Amino acid sequence: MTEIGRTMGKARISRGELSAQSNNTPIKLRRLDTSDASYRARYAAECDGISDESKVARIERRMRDWIKGPCHVGIVALAGERRVGHVDGEIRGTRLVIEDIYVENAYRSRGIGGRLLEAISAEARGRGATVVEFDTESDNLAMQRVGRRMGFTLTRLYYERQLIDQA
Ligand SMILES: CC(C)(COP(=O)(O)OP(=O)(O)OC[C@H]1O[C@@H](n2cnc3c(N)ncnc32)[C@H](O)[C@@H]1OP(=O)(O)O)[C@@H](O)C(=O)NCCC(=O)NCCS
């Protein structure tokens, strides 16, 4: 996937984390479509620390094309009209590769991440996928926990070594 979708594992962003108030608004899920391109692009930009509006606009154009494309699958979580989370990915052959999943901080640990995984899995199944995969960082315990709860199993380990000194 391109820079726009490849936010899994980084997740150093916190869209809305500073401003959101926790509340009990019921959460609805729907398919993610091109009307979500701006939201999704801003999220991706924040993940990569991009604030330059021209770059954000470029990401949005690419995001829109990706969402319109034949391989994209996505679900968005709504509190009323407000988007408070999403999951999306690509169908590659018989696999759904999840590129990104996010729930706004104030709405976490209420099962929304699990619902998003369930919903995107159902979409993928309907489109012929037989396996769903995601990767995450070794210290992302919430993602690992929701994954395991939803029936994912660990199948691979990924190692890296830094070749330059970290500042
Ligand atoms: C990962 C994420 C999508 C989960 O969303 P969520 O709506 O909180 O998910 P759920 O409520 O369905 O499940 C979260 C589980 O993690 C647990 N959890 C939350 N914070 C945790 C922590 N710091 N350590 C361990 N477990 C934690 C919750 O208790 C819950 O456990 P349960 O399965 O026993 O109920 C959300 O935390 C998020 O958006 N994180 C930032 C983005 C991110 O990391 N995305 C994944 C990149 S790979």
mmCIF file of C-alpha atoms and ligand atoms in Angstrom:
data_model
loop_
_atom_site.group_PDB
_atom_site.id
_atom_site.type_symbol
_atom_site.label_atom_id
_atom_site.label_comp_id
_atom_site.label_asym_id
_atom_site.label_seq_id
_atom_site.Cartn_x
_atom_site.Cartn_y
_atom_site.Cartn_z
ATOM 1 C CA MET A 1 0.000 0.000 0.000
ATOM 2 C CA THR A 2 1.032 3.587 -0.525
ATOM 3 C CA GLU A 3 1.942 6.230 2.012
ATOM 4 C CA ILE A 4 -1.711 7.074 2.461
ATOM 5 C CA GLY A 5 -2.819 3.751 3.768
ATOM 6 C CA ARG A 6 0.306 2.578 5.457
ATOM 7 C CA THR A 7 -0.408 3.921 8.888
ATOM 8 C CA MET A 8 -0.745 0.628 10.685
ATOM 9 C CA GLY A 9 1.734 0.163 13.417
ATOM 10 C CA LYS A 10 2.803 3.781 13.622
ATOM 11 C CA ALA A 11 -0.258 5.161 15.327
ATOM 12 C CA ARG A 12 1.608 7.942 17.050
ATOM 13 C CA ILE A 13 -1.239 10.249 16.190
ATOM 14 C CA SER A 14 -4.148 10.980 18.373
ATOM 15 C CA ARG A 15 -6.780 12.609 16.219
ATOM 16 C CA GLY A 16 -9.293 14.068 18.615
ATOM 17 C CA GLU A 17 -7.503 12.725 21.635
ATOM 18 C CA LEU A 18 -6.992 16.148 23.069
ATOM 19 C CA SER A 19 -10.454 17.446 22.442
ATOM 20 C CA ALA A 20 -12.838 14.542 22.638
ATOM 21 C CA GLN A 21 -15.078 14.080 25.641
ATOM 22 C CA SER A 22 -16.031 10.576 26.611
ATOM 23 C CA ASN A 23 -19.755 9.994 26.330
ATOM 24 C CA ASN A 24 -22.294 7.262 25.816
ATOM 25 C CA THR A 25 -23.499 8.176 22.342
ATOM 26 C CA PRO A 26 -24.441 4.955 20.562
ATOM 27 C CA ILE A 27 -21.941 4.098 17.864
ATOM 28 C CA LYS A 28 -23.114 3.151 14.412
ATOM 29 C CA LEU A 29 -20.996 1.580 11.723
ATOM 30 C CA ARG A 30 -21.289 2.050 7.987
ATOM 31 C CA ARG A 31 -19.167 1.396 4.930
ATOM 32 C CA LEU A 32 -16.372 3.883 4.433
ATOM 33 C CA ASP A 33 -16.818 5.677 1.102
ATOM 34 C CA THR A 34 -15.469 8.675 -0.767
ATOM 35 C CA SER A 35 -17.420 11.031 1.501
ATOM 36 C CA ASP A 36 -14.897 9.967 4.160
ATOM 37 C CA ALA A 37 -11.841 10.746 2.028
ATOM 38 C CA SER A 38 -11.128 14.061 3.729
ATOM 39 C CA TYR A 39 -11.461 12.591 7.247
ATOM 40 C CA ARG A 40 -9.329 9.602 6.305
ATOM 41 C CA ALA A 41 -6.686 11.758 4.608
ATOM 42 C CA ARG A 42 -6.411 14.104 7.587
ATOM 43 C CA TYR A 43 -5.955 11.121 9.844
ATOM 44 C CA ALA A 44 -3.215 9.709 7.586
ATOM 45 C CA ALA A 45 -1.540 13.119 7.430
ATOM 46 C CA GLU A 46 -1.565 13.422 11.214
ATOM 47 C CA CYS A 47 -0.036 9.965 11.484
ATOM 48 C CA ASP A 48 2.853 11.150 9.360
ATOM 49 C CA GLY A 49 3.091 14.562 11.028
ATOM 50 C CA ILE A 50 2.006 16.354 7.851
ATOM 51 C CA SER A 51 0.196 19.662 8.307
ATOM 52 C CA ASP A 52 0.996 21.398 5.017
ATOM 53 C CA GLU A 53 -2.453 21.813 3.436
ATOM 54 C CA SER A 54 -1.212 21.238 -0.124
ATOM 55 C CA LYS A 55 0.268 17.914 0.959
ATOM 56 C CA VAL A 56 -2.909 17.027 2.828
ATOM 57 C CA ALA A 57 -4.906 17.818 -0.323
ATOM 58 C CA ARG A 58 -2.650 15.518 -2.333
ATOM 59 C CA ILE A 59 -3.101 12.744 0.207
ATOM 60 C CA GLU A 60 -6.864 13.296 0.009
ATOM 61 C CA ARG A 61 -6.848 12.903 -3.774
ATOM 62 C CA ARG A 62 -4.899 9.672 -3.507
ATOM 63 C CA MET A 63 -7.125 8.508 -0.680
ATOM 64 C CA ARG A 64 -10.233 9.172 -2.751
ATOM 65 C CA ASP A 65 -8.788 7.159 -5.651
ATOM 66 C CA TRP A 66 -7.870 4.328 -3.308
ATOM 67 C CA ILE A 67 -11.330 4.262 -1.737
ATOM 68 C CA LYS A 68 -12.931 4.275 -5.205
ATOM 69 C CA GLY A 69 -10.667 1.468 -6.346
ATOM 70 C CA PRO A 70 -11.723 -2.157 -6.623
ATOM 71 C CA CYS A 71 -9.600 -3.480 -3.761
ATOM 72 C CA HIS A 72 -10.485 -1.071 -0.972
ATOM 73 C CA VAL A 73 -12.699 -2.143 1.912
ATOM 74 C CA GLY A 74 -13.488 0.128 4.828
ATOM 75 C CA ILE A 75 -15.838 0.770 7.724
ATOM 76 C CA VAL A 76 -16.339 3.984 9.641
ATOM 77 C CA ALA A 77 -17.688 4.372 13.200
ATOM 78 C CA LEU A 78 -20.049 7.259 13.860
ATOM 79 C CA ALA A 79 -21.181 8.922 17.084
ATOM 80 C CA GLY A 80 -24.170 10.745 15.669
ATOM 81 C CA GLU A 81 -22.756 12.429 12.576
ATOM 82 C CA ARG A 82 -19.208 12.490 13.883
ATOM 83 C CA ARG A 83 -16.601 10.019 12.723
ATOM 84 C CA VAL A 84 -14.893 8.528 15.764
ATOM 85 C CA GLY A 85 -13.087 5.591 14.210
ATOM 86 C CA HIS A 86 -12.438 3.580 11.110
ATOM 87 C CA VAL A 87 -10.821 0.500 9.715
ATOM 88 C CA ASP A 88 -9.763 -0.042 6.134
ATOM 89 C CA GLY A 89 -7.650 -2.226 3.957
ATOM 90 C CA GLU A 90 -7.256 -3.959 0.646
ATOM 91 C CA ILE A 91 -8.380 -7.231 -0.769
ATOM 92 C CA ARG A 92 -5.345 -8.975 -2.223
ATOM 93 C CA GLY A 93 -6.362 -12.260 -3.755
ATOM 94 C CA THR A 94 -8.095 -14.164 -1.007
ATOM 95 C CA ARG A 95 -6.678 -11.997 1.794
ATOM 96 C CA LEU A 96 -7.917 -8.804 3.339
ATOM 97 C CA VAL A 97 -4.862 -6.859 4.457
ATOM 98 C CA ILE A 98 -5.911 -4.307 7.054
ATOM 99 C CA GLU A 99 -3.985 -1.110 6.541
ATOM 100 C CA ASP A 100 -5.356 0.979 9.340
ATOM 101 C CA ILE A 101 -7.657 0.851 12.342
ATOM 102 C CA TYR A 102 -8.345 3.665 14.738
ATOM 103 C CA VAL A 103 -10.796 4.569 17.482
ATOM 104 C CA GLU A 104 -10.783 8.032 19.013
ATOM 105 C CA ASN A 105 -9.332 7.968 22.483
ATOM 106 C CA ALA A 106 -12.518 8.861 24.345
ATOM 107 C CA TYR A 107 -14.354 5.934 22.719
ATOM 108 C CA ARG A 108 -11.776 3.220 23.300
ATOM 109 C CA SER A 109 -12.228 0.057 25.343
ATOM 110 C CA ARG A 110 -15.946 -0.017 24.548
ATOM 111 C CA GLY A 111 -15.678 -2.756 21.966
ATOM 112 C CA ILE A 112 -15.713 -0.477 18.930
ATOM 113 C CA GLY A 113 -12.378 -1.766 17.651
ATOM 114 C CA GLY A 114 -13.770 -5.284 17.787
ATOM 115 C CA ARG A 115 -16.947 -4.236 16.004
ATOM 116 C CA LEU A 116 -14.883 -2.582 13.279
ATOM 117 C CA LEU A 117 -12.838 -5.750 12.800
ATOM 118 C CA GLU A 118 -15.979 -7.851 12.676
ATOM 119 C CA ALA A 119 -17.656 -5.566 10.157
ATOM 120 C CA ILE A 120 -14.691 -5.340 7.798
ATOM 121 C CA SER A 121 -14.210 -9.094 8.015
ATOM 122 C CA ALA A 122 -17.838 -9.615 6.987
ATOM 123 C CA GLU A 123 -17.372 -7.229 4.049
ATOM 124 C CA ALA A 124 -14.230 -9.051 2.995
ATOM 125 C CA ARG A 125 -15.899 -12.429 3.272
ATOM 126 C CA GLY A 126 -18.675 -11.167 1.025
ATOM 127 C CA ARG A 127 -16.033 -10.246 -1.515
ATOM 128 C CA GLY A 128 -14.394 -13.640 -1.508
ATOM 129 C CA ALA A 129 -11.656 -13.203 1.071
ATOM 130 C CA THR A 130 -10.866 -16.166 3.255
ATOM 131 C CA VAL A 131 -8.235 -14.622 5.537
ATOM 132 C CA VAL A 132 -7.892 -11.269 7.276
ATOM 133 C CA GLU A 133 -4.515 -10.005 8.454
ATOM 134 C CA PHE A 134 -3.054 -7.039 10.267
ATOM 135 C CA ASP A 135 0.321 -6.165 11.711
ATOM 136 C CA THR A 136 1.026 -4.073 14.732
ATOM 137 C CA GLU A 137 3.851 -2.971 16.950
ATOM 138 C CA SER A 138 5.035 -5.311 19.672
ATOM 139 C CA ASP A 139 4.066 -2.757 22.335
ATOM 140 C CA ASN A 140 0.573 -2.098 20.986
ATOM 141 C CA LEU A 141 -1.175 -4.219 23.578
ATOM 142 C CA ALA A 142 -4.660 -2.848 22.909
ATOM 143 C CA MET A 143 -4.458 -3.842 19.228
ATOM 144 C CA GLN A 144 -3.088 -7.265 20.068
ATOM 145 C CA ARG A 145 -5.780 -7.742 22.655
ATOM 146 C CA VAL A 146 -8.678 -6.783 20.408
ATOM 147 C CA GLY A 147 -7.185 -8.903 17.637
ATOM 148 C CA ARG A 148 -6.973 -11.980 19.815
ATOM 149 C CA ARG A 149 -10.468 -11.362 21.151
ATOM 150 C CA MET A 150 -11.746 -11.314 17.586
ATOM 151 C CA GLY A 151 -10.070 -14.603 16.690
ATOM 152 C CA PHE A 152 -6.790 -13.459 15.139
ATOM 153 C CA THR A 153 -3.738 -15.577 15.881
ATOM 154 C CA LEU A 154 -0.061 -14.639 15.761
ATOM 155 C CA THR A 155 1.495 -16.132 12.627
ATOM 156 C CA ARG A 156 4.713 -14.152 12.054
ATOM 157 C CA LEU A 157 7.321 -12.160 13.914
ATOM 158 C CA TYR A 158 9.025 -9.136 12.373
ATOM 159 C CA TYR A 159 12.445 -7.875 13.456
ATOM 160 C CA GLU A 160 14.331 -4.714 12.626
ATOM 161 C CA ARG A 161 17.711 -3.260 13.507
ATOM 162 C CA GLN A 162 18.558 0.432 13.532
ATOM 163 C CA LEU A 163 21.577 1.283 11.366
ATOM 164 C CA ILE A 164 21.810 4.909 12.390
ATOM 165 C CA ASP A 165 21.960 6.451 15.842
ATOM 166 C CA GLN A 166 18.616 7.585 17.151
ATOM 167 C CA ALA A 167 18.492 11.253 18.175
HETATM 168 C C1 LIG B 1 -6.319 -0.442 18.863
HETATM 169 C C2 LIG B 1 -7.659 0.296 18.933
HETATM 170 C C3 LIG B 1 -8.214 0.465 17.516
HETATM 171 C C4 LIG B 1 -8.627 -0.567 19.763
HETATM 172 O O1 LIG B 1 -9.900 0.076 19.725
HETATM 173 P P1 LIG B 1 -10.943 -0.144 20.912
HETATM 174 O O2 LIG B 1 -12.243 0.404 20.472
HETATM 175 O O3 LIG B 1 -10.398 0.340 22.197
HETATM 176 O O4 LIG B 1 -10.997 -1.751 20.947
HETATM 177 P P2 LIG B 1 -11.877 -2.684 21.882
HETATM 178 O O5 LIG B 1 -12.573 -1.873 22.908
HETATM 179 O O6 LIG B 1 -12.699 -3.557 20.998
HETATM 180 O O7 LIG B 1 -10.773 -3.622 22.556
HETATM 181 C C5 LIG B 1 -9.617 -3.065 23.139
HETATM 182 C C6 LIG B 1 -9.017 -4.053 24.120
HETATM 183 O O8 LIG B 1 -7.716 -3.591 24.510
HETATM 184 C C7 LIG B 1 -7.689 -3.398 25.928
HETATM 185 N N1 LIG B 1 -6.775 -2.317 26.196
HETATM 186 C C8 LIG B 1 -6.974 -0.992 26.055
HETATM 187 N N2 LIG B 1 -5.850 -0.331 26.378
HETATM 188 C C9 LIG B 1 -4.937 -1.262 26.718
HETATM 189 C C10 LIG B 1 -3.584 -1.206 27.159
HETATM 190 N N3 LIG B 1 -2.943 -0.053 27.295
HETATM 191 N N4 LIG B 1 -2.944 -2.364 27.421
HETATM 192 C C11 LIG B 1 -3.558 -3.549 27.256
HETATM 193 N N5 LIG B 1 -4.847 -3.667 26.845
HETATM 194 C C12 LIG B 1 -5.513 -2.527 26.594
HETATM 195 C C13 LIG B 1 -9.120 -3.127 26.291
HETATM 196 O O9 LIG B 1 -9.341 -3.371 27.646
HETATM 197 C C14 LIG B 1 -9.813 -4.155 25.408
HETATM 198 O O10 LIG B 1 -9.584 -5.413 25.959
HETATM 199 P P3 LIG B 1 -10.658 -6.619 25.952
HETATM 200 O O11 LIG B 1 -10.523 -7.254 24.597
HETATM 201 O O12 LIG B 1 -10.263 -7.510 27.036
HETATM 202 O O13 LIG B 1 -12.013 -5.988 26.136
HETATM 203 C C15 LIG B 1 -7.508 1.665 19.647
HETATM 204 O O14 LIG B 1 -6.853 1.459 20.873
HETATM 205 C C16 LIG B 1 -6.746 2.689 18.827
HETATM 206 O O15 LIG B 1 -7.305 3.371 17.990
HETATM 207 N N6 LIG B 1 -5.432 2.818 19.081
HETATM 208 C C17 LIG B 1 -4.614 3.813 18.361
HETATM 209 C C18 LIG B 1 -4.444 3.417 16.917
HETATM 210 C C19 LIG B 1 -3.795 2.067 16.808
HETATM 211 O O16 LIG B 1 -2.925 1.705 17.597
HETATM 212 N N7 LIG B 1 -4.222 1.324 15.786
HETATM 213 C C20 LIG B 1 -3.677 0.036 15.515
HETATM 214 C C21 LIG B 1 -2.413 0.186 14.758
HETATM 215 S S1 LIG B 1 -1.741 -1.385 14.388
#
